[in-house]
Amino acid sequence: MSRWWDRYGFRTIIIIVALIIALWIKQTQAAFLSEAYYFVVKPFQSQTQFTVEDRLTNARILELEQSVAELEQQNRQLKQSLDYAETQPVQTIAAPVIARSRDRWWDRVTLGKGSEDGVKPSDIVTGIGGLVGRVTHVTPHTSKVLLISDSTSRVGAILSRNRQFGYIRGKSSSTVVMQFFHQVAGIKPGDEIATSSLSKLYPPGLAIGKVKSVNKNQGAIVEVELSAPIDVLEWVVIQPFESQLGKE
């Protein structure tokens, strides 16, 4: 044993010490690398997490801002309709447009007021600008309106400037056609068209629109731009009216 120790003892001690030092260095390096990872990588992880949370927060804020803007716009529309209703000479009912068919956009709308609110068939519907249509069907809480832009709609009308009578017919757009009862001269773009006393479905004097163009080859026919924004209706005003159709 002593001979082995004399021969290999010192070398063994050196190897053991080297192994201890190597183990210590390895552990120290591991701790160092761990700390280095924490200080170098962790900020980026935090930044990434912050960026995601920040984006979600900003998206939520944008959503709320858009909701507030939409509510403000709806309130403005309602206020304008109520202000308009107050200018009418008869008792009126402000009603929201709650349904509309994409395929029949210019033909009919459904309103969020019905018989329990005092709405009746044959009541007329107006909006800011002028005539919109008339009520055709009523339920306790809704009503359906035939728009004057509907291709089947006919409204007795008059050219306000020279008191020439005729009627308008819809064509499923923001313009309608006015057919005079006889040849009329001197019609100009911008001339105002209103409902006439000959109409049995509407009271006289309601604004319909203005002459947009005149067919020179057919002097009794003109194109009229509707004054009510029928394509973007959100609120309307319902006025009581008893149809004279079938009455003499």
PDB file of C-alpha atoms in Angstrom:
ATOM      1  CA  MET A   1       0.000   0.000   0.000  1.00  0.00           C
ATOM      2  CA  SER A   2       2.775   2.410   0.900  1.00  0.00           C
ATOM      3  CA  ARG A   3       4.551   1.598  -2.299  1.00  0.00           C
ATOM      4  CA  TRP A   4       1.322   2.358  -4.267  1.00  0.00           C
ATOM      5  CA  TRP A   5       0.863   5.611  -2.354  1.00  0.00           C
ATOM      6  CA  ASP A   6       4.413   6.600  -2.935  1.00  0.00           C
ATOM      7  CA  ARG A   7       4.001   5.928  -6.581  1.00  0.00           C
ATOM      8  CA  TYR A   8       0.428   7.221  -7.263  1.00  0.00           C
ATOM      9  CA  GLY A   9      -0.630   9.223  -4.171  1.00  0.00           C
ATOM     10  CA  PHE A  10       0.464  12.637  -5.315  1.00  0.00           C
ATOM     11  CA  ARG A  11      -1.041  12.109  -8.746  1.00  0.00           C
ATOM     12  CA  THR A  12      -4.309  10.971  -7.171  1.00  0.00           C
ATOM     13  CA  ILE A  13      -4.496  14.046  -4.961  1.00  0.00           C
ATOM     14  CA  ILE A  14      -3.893  16.259  -7.986  1.00  0.00           C
ATOM     15  CA  ILE A  15      -6.678  14.509  -9.905  1.00  0.00           C
ATOM     16  CA  ILE A  16      -9.128  14.792  -6.981  1.00  0.00           C
ATOM     17  CA  VAL A  17      -8.347  18.479  -6.522  1.00  0.00           C
ATOM     18  CA  ALA A  18      -8.756  19.032 -10.264  1.00  0.00           C
ATOM     19  CA  LEU A  19     -12.117  17.292 -10.212  1.00  0.00           C
ATOM     20  CA  ILE A  20     -13.272  19.394  -7.253  1.00  0.00           C
ATOM     21  CA  ILE A  21     -12.157  22.571  -9.000  1.00  0.00           C
ATOM     22  CA  ALA A  22     -13.841  21.499 -12.236  1.00  0.00           C
ATOM     23  CA  LEU A  23     -17.074  20.720 -10.387  1.00  0.00           C
ATOM     24  CA  TRP A  24     -16.956  24.097  -8.657  1.00  0.00           C
ATOM     25  CA  ILE A  25     -16.331  25.894 -11.934  1.00  0.00           C
ATOM     26  CA  LYS A  26     -19.195  24.025 -13.564  1.00  0.00           C
ATOM     27  CA  GLN A  27     -21.633  24.991 -10.804  1.00  0.00           C
ATOM     28  CA  THR A  28     -20.391  28.557 -10.804  1.00  0.00           C
ATOM     29  CA  GLN A  29     -20.761  28.800 -14.562  1.00  0.00           C
ATOM     30  CA  ALA A  30     -24.254  27.343 -14.371  1.00  0.00           C
ATOM     31  CA  ALA A  31     -25.265  29.953 -11.825  1.00  0.00           C
ATOM     32  CA  PHE A  32     -23.592  32.636 -13.883  1.00  0.00           C
ATOM     33  CA  LEU A  33     -25.331  31.510 -17.045  1.00  0.00           C
ATOM     34  CA  SER A  34     -28.638  31.335 -15.204  1.00  0.00           C
ATOM     35  CA  GLU A  35     -28.206  34.876 -13.947  1.00  0.00           C
ATOM     36  CA  ALA A  36     -27.088  36.051 -17.358  1.00  0.00           C
ATOM     37  CA  TYR A  37     -30.162  34.447 -18.931  1.00  0.00           C
ATOM     38  CA  TYR A  38     -32.391  36.135 -16.378  1.00  0.00           C
ATOM     39  CA  PHE A  39     -30.947  39.588 -16.924  1.00  0.00           C
ATOM     40  CA  VAL A  40     -30.650  39.317 -20.712  1.00  0.00           C
ATOM     41  CA  VAL A  41     -33.724  37.324 -21.741  1.00  0.00           C
ATOM     42  CA  LYS A  42     -36.230  38.170 -19.019  1.00  0.00           C
ATOM     43  CA  PRO A  43     -36.621  41.851 -20.010  1.00  0.00           C
ATOM     44  CA  PHE A  44     -37.560  40.777 -23.521  1.00  0.00           C
ATOM     45  CA  GLN A  45     -40.099  38.324 -22.148  1.00  0.00           C
ATOM     46  CA  SER A  46     -41.574  41.058 -19.971  1.00  0.00           C
ATOM     47  CA  GLN A  47     -41.560  43.454 -22.901  1.00  0.00           C
ATOM     48  CA  THR A  48     -43.326  40.896 -25.092  1.00  0.00           C
ATOM     49  CA  GLN A  49     -45.928  40.271 -22.420  1.00  0.00           C
ATOM     50  CA  PHE A  50     -46.367  44.010 -21.947  1.00  0.00           C
ATOM     51  CA  THR A  51     -46.741  44.517 -25.703  1.00  0.00           C
ATOM     52  CA  VAL A  52     -49.494  41.894 -25.956  1.00  0.00           C
ATOM     53  CA  GLU A  53     -51.344  43.285 -22.946  1.00  0.00           C
ATOM     54  CA  ASP A  54     -50.900  46.809 -24.270  1.00  0.00           C
ATOM     55  CA  ARG A  55     -52.328  45.858 -27.656  1.00  0.00           C
ATOM     56  CA  LEU A  56     -55.329  44.187 -26.038  1.00  0.00           C
ATOM     57  CA  THR A  57     -55.919  47.244 -23.872  1.00  0.00           C
ATOM     58  CA  ASN A  58     -55.664  49.577 -26.860  1.00  0.00           C
ATOM     59  CA  ALA A  59     -58.077  47.398 -28.833  1.00  0.00           C
ATOM     60  CA  ARG A  60     -60.588  47.521 -25.995  1.00  0.00           C
ATOM     61  CA  ILE A  61     -60.227  51.300 -25.722  1.00  0.00           C
ATOM     62  CA  LEU A  62     -60.791  51.643 -29.474  1.00  0.00           C
ATOM     63  CA  GLU A  63     -63.889  49.437 -29.246  1.00  0.00           C
ATOM     64  CA  LEU A  64     -65.304  51.572 -26.436  1.00  0.00           C
ATOM     65  CA  GLU A  65     -64.529  54.788 -28.318  1.00  0.00           C
ATOM     66  CA  GLN A  66     -66.346  53.465 -31.384  1.00  0.00           C
ATOM     67  CA  SER A  67     -69.331  52.436 -29.247  1.00  0.00           C
ATOM     68  CA  VAL A  68     -69.477  55.895 -27.691  1.00  0.00           C
ATOM     69  CA  ALA A  69     -69.251  57.535 -31.127  1.00  0.00           C
ATOM     70  CA  GLU A  70     -72.093  55.338 -32.414  1.00  0.00           C
ATOM     71  CA  LEU A  71     -74.278  56.170 -29.407  1.00  0.00           C
ATOM     72  CA  GLU A  72     -73.571  59.867 -29.863  1.00  0.00           C
ATOM     73  CA  GLN A  73     -74.550  59.618 -33.532  1.00  0.00           C
ATOM     74  CA  GLN A  74     -77.778  57.796 -32.632  1.00  0.00           C
ATOM     75  CA  ASN A  75     -78.564  60.451 -30.038  1.00  0.00           C
ATOM     76  CA  ARG A  76     -78.013  63.176 -32.634  1.00  0.00           C
ATOM     77  CA  GLN A  77     -80.328  61.393 -35.065  1.00  0.00           C
ATOM     78  CA  LEU A  78     -82.991  61.022 -32.376  1.00  0.00           C
ATOM     79  CA  LYS A  79     -82.687  64.661 -31.306  1.00  0.00           C
ATOM     80  CA  GLN A  80     -82.998  65.845 -34.907  1.00  0.00           C
ATOM     81  CA  SER A  81     -86.103  63.700 -35.387  1.00  0.00           C
ATOM     82  CA  LEU A  82     -87.661  64.963 -32.148  1.00  0.00           C
ATOM     83  CA  ASP A  83     -86.861  68.566 -33.076  1.00  0.00           C
ATOM     84  CA  TYR A  84     -88.414  67.959 -36.496  1.00  0.00           C
ATOM     85  CA  ALA A  85     -91.495  66.366 -34.905  1.00  0.00           C
ATOM     86  CA  GLU A  86     -92.018  69.442 -32.737  1.00  0.00           C
ATOM     87  CA  THR A  87     -92.274  71.621 -35.852  1.00  0.00           C
ATOM     88  CA  GLN A  88     -95.207  69.623 -37.240  1.00  0.00           C
ATOM     89  CA  PRO A  89     -98.710  71.095 -36.890  1.00  0.00           C
ATOM     90  CA  VAL A  90    -100.206  67.803 -35.662  1.00  0.00           C
ATOM     91  CA  GLN A  91     -99.385  65.298 -32.940  1.00  0.00           C
ATOM     92  CA  THR A  92     -96.624  63.017 -34.174  1.00  0.00           C
ATOM     93  CA  ILE A  93     -94.768  59.875 -33.108  1.00  0.00           C
ATOM     94  CA  ALA A  94     -91.004  59.521 -33.525  1.00  0.00           C
ATOM     95  CA  ALA A  95     -90.084  55.963 -34.510  1.00  0.00           C
ATOM     96  CA  PRO A  96     -86.823  54.123 -35.211  1.00  0.00           C
ATOM     97  CA  VAL A  97     -86.250  52.080 -38.354  1.00  0.00           C
ATOM     98  CA  ILE A  98     -85.644  48.563 -37.001  1.00  0.00           C
ATOM     99  CA  ALA A  99     -85.678  46.381 -40.114  1.00  0.00           C
ATOM    100  CA  ARG A 100     -85.039  46.689 -43.808  1.00  0.00           C
ATOM    101  CA  SER A 101     -84.563  44.129 -46.554  1.00  0.00           C
ATOM    102  CA  ARG A 102     -81.402  44.397 -48.603  1.00  0.00           C
ATOM    103  CA  ASP A 103     -83.280  43.105 -51.648  1.00  0.00           C
ATOM    104  CA  ARG A 104     -86.088  45.651 -51.172  1.00  0.00           C
ATOM    105  CA  TRP A 105     -84.084  48.514 -49.720  1.00  0.00           C
ATOM    106  CA  TRP A 106     -86.024  51.215 -51.515  1.00  0.00           C
ATOM    107  CA  ASP A 107     -89.419  49.577 -51.105  1.00  0.00           C
ATOM    108  CA  ARG A 108     -90.305  49.030 -47.448  1.00  0.00           C
ATOM    109  CA  VAL A 109     -89.062  49.513 -43.896  1.00  0.00           C
ATOM    110  CA  THR A 110     -90.235  48.307 -40.492  1.00  0.00           C
ATOM    111  CA  LEU A 111     -90.588  50.775 -37.629  1.00  0.00           C
ATOM    112  CA  GLY A 112     -90.294  50.135 -33.908  1.00  0.00           C
ATOM    113  CA  LYS A 113     -93.676  51.641 -33.034  1.00  0.00           C
ATOM    114  CA  GLY A 114     -97.098  50.029 -33.411  1.00  0.00           C
ATOM    115  CA  SER A 115    -100.761  50.137 -32.492  1.00  0.00           C
ATOM    116  CA  GLU A 116    -100.019  50.349 -28.761  1.00  0.00           C
ATOM    117  CA  ASP A 117     -98.173  53.584 -29.516  1.00  0.00           C
ATOM    118  CA  GLY A 118    -101.110  54.961 -31.495  1.00  0.00           C
ATOM    119  CA  VAL A 119     -99.945  54.051 -35.006  1.00  0.00           C
ATOM    120  CA  LYS A 120    -102.641  53.138 -37.558  1.00  0.00           C
ATOM    121  CA  PRO A 121    -102.672  51.936 -41.158  1.00  0.00           C
ATOM    122  CA  SER A 122    -102.793  54.904 -43.585  1.00  0.00           C
ATOM    123  CA  ASP A 123    -100.755  57.129 -41.227  1.00  0.00           C
ATOM    124  CA  ILE A 124     -98.090  59.000 -43.156  1.00  0.00           C
ATOM    125  CA  VAL A 125     -94.368  58.877 -42.496  1.00  0.00           C
ATOM    126  CA  THR A 126     -92.004  61.799 -42.960  1.00  0.00           C
ATOM    127  CA  GLY A 127     -88.382  62.485 -42.151  1.00  0.00           C
ATOM    128  CA  ILE A 128     -86.017  65.408 -42.094  1.00  0.00           C
ATOM    129  CA  GLY A 129     -86.379  66.750 -45.624  1.00  0.00           C
ATOM    130  CA  GLY A 130     -89.833  65.561 -46.526  1.00  0.00           C
ATOM    131  CA  LEU A 131     -92.159  62.680 -47.320  1.00  0.00           C
ATOM    132  CA  VAL A 132     -91.001  59.102 -46.739  1.00  0.00           C
ATOM    133  CA  GLY A 133     -94.094  56.928 -47.222  1.00  0.00           C
ATOM    134  CA  ARG A 134     -97.200  55.602 -45.494  1.00  0.00           C
ATOM    135  CA  VAL A 135     -98.035  52.899 -42.964  1.00  0.00           C
ATOM    136  CA  THR A 136     -99.615  49.807 -44.536  1.00  0.00           C
ATOM    137  CA  HIS A 137     -99.594  47.217 -41.720  1.00  0.00           C
ATOM    138  CA  VAL A 138     -99.494  47.495 -37.940  1.00  0.00           C
ATOM    139  CA  THR A 139     -98.780  45.121 -35.046  1.00  0.00           C
ATOM    140  CA  PRO A 140     -98.882  46.064 -31.368  1.00  0.00           C
ATOM    141  CA  HIS A 141     -95.215  47.095 -31.392  1.00  0.00           C
ATOM    142  CA  THR A 142     -94.175  47.504 -35.039  1.00  0.00           C
ATOM    143  CA  SER A 143     -95.445  48.946 -38.296  1.00  0.00           C
ATOM    144  CA  LYS A 144     -94.562  48.461 -41.950  1.00  0.00           C
ATOM    145  CA  VAL A 145     -94.099  51.403 -44.280  1.00  0.00           C
ATOM    146  CA  LEU A 146     -94.451  51.541 -48.061  1.00  0.00           C
ATOM    147  CA  LEU A 147     -91.801  54.008 -49.234  1.00  0.00           C
ATOM    148  CA  ILE A 148     -92.546  56.557 -51.944  1.00  0.00           C
ATOM    149  CA  SER A 149     -89.472  55.230 -53.752  1.00  0.00           C
ATOM    150  CA  ASP A 150     -91.144  51.820 -54.199  1.00  0.00           C
ATOM    151  CA  SER A 151     -91.811  51.059 -57.853  1.00  0.00           C
ATOM    152  CA  THR A 152     -95.509  50.469 -57.090  1.00  0.00           C
ATOM    153  CA  SER A 153     -95.916  53.739 -55.179  1.00  0.00           C
ATOM    154  CA  ARG A 154     -98.009  56.557 -56.668  1.00  0.00           C
ATOM    155  CA  VAL A 155     -98.375  59.978 -55.022  1.00  0.00           C
ATOM    156  CA  GLY A 156    -100.436  62.939 -56.213  1.00  0.00           C
ATOM    157  CA  ALA A 157     -98.010  65.843 -56.634  1.00  0.00           C
ATOM    158  CA  ILE A 158     -97.777  69.469 -57.686  1.00  0.00           C
ATOM    159  CA  LEU A 159     -95.027  71.684 -59.089  1.00  0.00           C
ATOM    160  CA  SER A 160     -95.004  74.421 -56.460  1.00  0.00           C
ATOM    161  CA  ARG A 161     -93.815  77.276 -58.693  1.00  0.00           C
ATOM    162  CA  ASN A 162     -96.528  77.123 -61.360  1.00  0.00           C
ATOM    163  CA  ARG A 163     -99.113  74.885 -59.609  1.00  0.00           C
ATOM    164  CA  GLN A 164     -99.089  72.193 -62.281  1.00  0.00           C
ATOM    165  CA  PHE A 165    -100.573  68.866 -61.172  1.00  0.00           C
ATOM    166  CA  GLY A 166     -99.370  65.337 -61.771  1.00  0.00           C
ATOM    167  CA  TYR A 167     -98.212  62.297 -59.831  1.00  0.00           C
ATOM    168  CA  ILE A 168     -94.931  60.686 -58.931  1.00  0.00           C
ATOM    169  CA  ARG A 169     -94.009  57.037 -59.261  1.00  0.00           C
ATOM    170  CA  GLY A 170     -91.090  55.372 -57.573  1.00  0.00           C
ATOM    171  CA  LYS A 171     -88.295  53.520 -59.290  1.00  0.00           C
ATOM    172  CA  SER A 172     -86.425  51.956 -56.364  1.00  0.00           C
ATOM    173  CA  SER A 173     -83.796  54.676 -56.095  1.00  0.00           C
ATOM    174  CA  SER A 174     -83.248  58.141 -54.629  1.00  0.00           C
ATOM    175  CA  THR A 175     -85.080  59.658 -57.584  1.00  0.00           C
ATOM    176  CA  VAL A 176     -88.688  59.325 -58.733  1.00  0.00           C
ATOM    177  CA  VAL A 177     -90.468  60.197 -61.950  1.00  0.00           C
ATOM    178  CA  MET A 178     -93.142  62.888 -62.056  1.00  0.00           C
ATOM    179  CA  GLN A 179     -95.763  62.546 -64.736  1.00  0.00           C
ATOM    180  CA  PHE A 180     -97.779  65.716 -65.362  1.00  0.00           C
ATOM    181  CA  PHE A 181    -101.359  65.449 -66.534  1.00  0.00           C
ATOM    182  CA  HIS A 182    -100.528  67.511 -69.613  1.00  0.00           C
ATOM    183  CA  GLN A 183     -97.578  69.095 -71.383  1.00  0.00           C
ATOM    184  CA  VAL A 184     -95.870  71.659 -69.134  1.00  0.00           C
ATOM    185  CA  ALA A 185     -93.428  74.304 -70.327  1.00  0.00           C
ATOM    186  CA  GLY A 186     -90.755  76.144 -68.393  1.00  0.00           C
ATOM    187  CA  ILE A 187     -89.863  73.429 -65.890  1.00  0.00           C
ATOM    188  CA  LYS A 188     -86.406  74.009 -64.407  1.00  0.00           C
ATOM    189  CA  PRO A 189     -84.010  71.849 -62.390  1.00  0.00           C
ATOM    190  CA  GLY A 190     -84.428  72.820 -58.754  1.00  0.00           C
ATOM    191  CA  ASP A 191     -88.191  73.407 -58.986  1.00  0.00           C
ATOM    192  CA  GLU A 192     -89.860  72.090 -55.840  1.00  0.00           C
ATOM    193  CA  ILE A 193     -92.367  69.245 -55.870  1.00  0.00           C
ATOM    194  CA  ALA A 194     -94.911  68.658 -53.064  1.00  0.00           C
ATOM    195  CA  THR A 195     -97.963  66.513 -52.408  1.00  0.00           C
ATOM    196  CA  SER A 196    -101.116  67.916 -53.969  1.00  0.00           C
ATOM    197  CA  SER A 197    -104.684  68.385 -52.815  1.00  0.00           C
ATOM    198  CA  LEU A 198    -105.704  65.750 -55.365  1.00  0.00           C
ATOM    199  CA  SER A 199    -103.912  63.016 -53.420  1.00  0.00           C
ATOM    200  CA  LYS A 200    -106.154  60.675 -51.456  1.00  0.00           C
ATOM    201  CA  LEU A 201    -103.304  58.926 -49.647  1.00  0.00           C
ATOM    202  CA  TYR A 202    -101.378  61.957 -48.388  1.00  0.00           C
ATOM    203  CA  PRO A 203    -102.260  65.427 -47.113  1.00  0.00           C
ATOM    204  CA  PRO A 204    -101.286  68.345 -49.381  1.00  0.00           C
ATOM    205  CA  GLY A 205     -98.161  70.443 -48.992  1.00  0.00           C
ATOM    206  CA  LEU A 206     -95.624  67.819 -47.933  1.00  0.00           C
ATOM    207  CA  ALA A 207     -92.207  68.260 -49.531  1.00  0.00           C
ATOM    208  CA  ILE A 208     -91.301  65.465 -51.933  1.00  0.00           C
ATOM    209  CA  GLY A 209     -88.186  66.727 -53.664  1.00  0.00           C
ATOM    210  CA  LYS A 210     -86.759  68.910 -56.402  1.00  0.00           C
ATOM    211  CA  VAL A 211     -86.640  68.546 -60.168  1.00  0.00           C
ATOM    212  CA  LYS A 212     -83.334  66.963 -61.129  1.00  0.00           C
ATOM    213  CA  SER A 213     -83.694  66.784 -64.893  1.00  0.00           C
ATOM    214  CA  VAL A 214     -86.264  67.432 -67.598  1.00  0.00           C
ATOM    215  CA  ASN A 215     -86.921  65.155 -70.550  1.00  0.00           C
ATOM    216  CA  LYS A 216     -87.152  67.668 -73.380  1.00  0.00           C
ATOM    217  CA  ASN A 217     -88.606  65.061 -75.690  1.00  0.00           C
ATOM    218  CA  GLN A 218     -91.336  64.350 -73.166  1.00  0.00           C
ATOM    219  CA  GLY A 219     -92.164  67.669 -71.543  1.00  0.00           C
ATOM    220  CA  ALA A 220     -94.764  66.067 -69.292  1.00  0.00           C
ATOM    221  CA  ILE A 221     -92.166  63.870 -67.534  1.00  0.00           C
ATOM    222  CA  VAL A 222     -89.398  65.002 -65.164  1.00  0.00           C
ATOM    223  CA  GLU A 223     -86.978  63.280 -62.817  1.00  0.00           C
ATOM    224  CA  VAL A 224     -87.240  64.340 -59.171  1.00  0.00           C
ATOM    225  CA  GLU A 225     -84.556  63.966 -56.485  1.00  0.00           C
ATOM    226  CA  LEU A 226     -86.218  63.009 -53.206  1.00  0.00           C
ATOM    227  CA  SER A 227     -85.559  65.450 -50.377  1.00  0.00           C
ATOM    228  CA  ALA A 228     -85.793  62.884 -47.556  1.00  0.00           C
ATOM    229  CA  PRO A 229     -82.672  60.674 -47.223  1.00  0.00           C
ATOM    230  CA  ILE A 230     -84.612  57.459 -47.723  1.00  0.00           C
ATOM    231  CA  ASP A 231     -81.529  55.328 -48.308  1.00  0.00           C
ATOM    232  CA  VAL A 232     -80.062  56.076 -44.852  1.00  0.00           C
ATOM    233  CA  LEU A 233     -83.150  56.408 -42.666  1.00  0.00           C
ATOM    234  CA  GLU A 234     -82.666  55.716 -38.957  1.00  0.00           C
ATOM    235  CA  TRP A 235     -85.520  57.719 -37.404  1.00  0.00           C
ATOM    236  CA  VAL A 236     -88.790  58.923 -38.903  1.00  0.00           C
ATOM    237  CA  VAL A 237     -91.898  60.762 -37.771  1.00  0.00           C
ATOM    238  CA  ILE A 238     -95.382  59.223 -38.025  1.00  0.00           C
ATOM    239  CA  GLN A 239     -98.324  61.572 -38.528  1.00  0.00           C
ATOM    240  CA  PRO A 240    -101.972  60.541 -38.213  1.00  0.00           C
ATOM    241  CA  PHE A 241    -103.883  60.590 -41.476  1.00  0.00           C
ATOM    242  CA  GLU A 242    -107.066  58.926 -42.642  1.00  0.00           C
ATOM    243  CA  SER A 243    -106.870  57.821 -46.233  1.00  0.00           C
ATOM    244  CA  GLN A 244    -109.575  59.222 -48.507  1.00  0.00           C
ATOM    245  CA  LEU A 245    -109.148  56.376 -50.953  1.00  0.00           C
ATOM    246  CA  GLY A 246    -112.558  54.984 -51.853  1.00  0.00           C
ATOM    247  CA  LYS A 247    -114.360  57.932 -50.267  1.00  0.00           C
ATOM    248  CA  GLU A 248    -116.239  60.568 -52.212  1.00  0.00           C
TER     249      GLU A 248
END
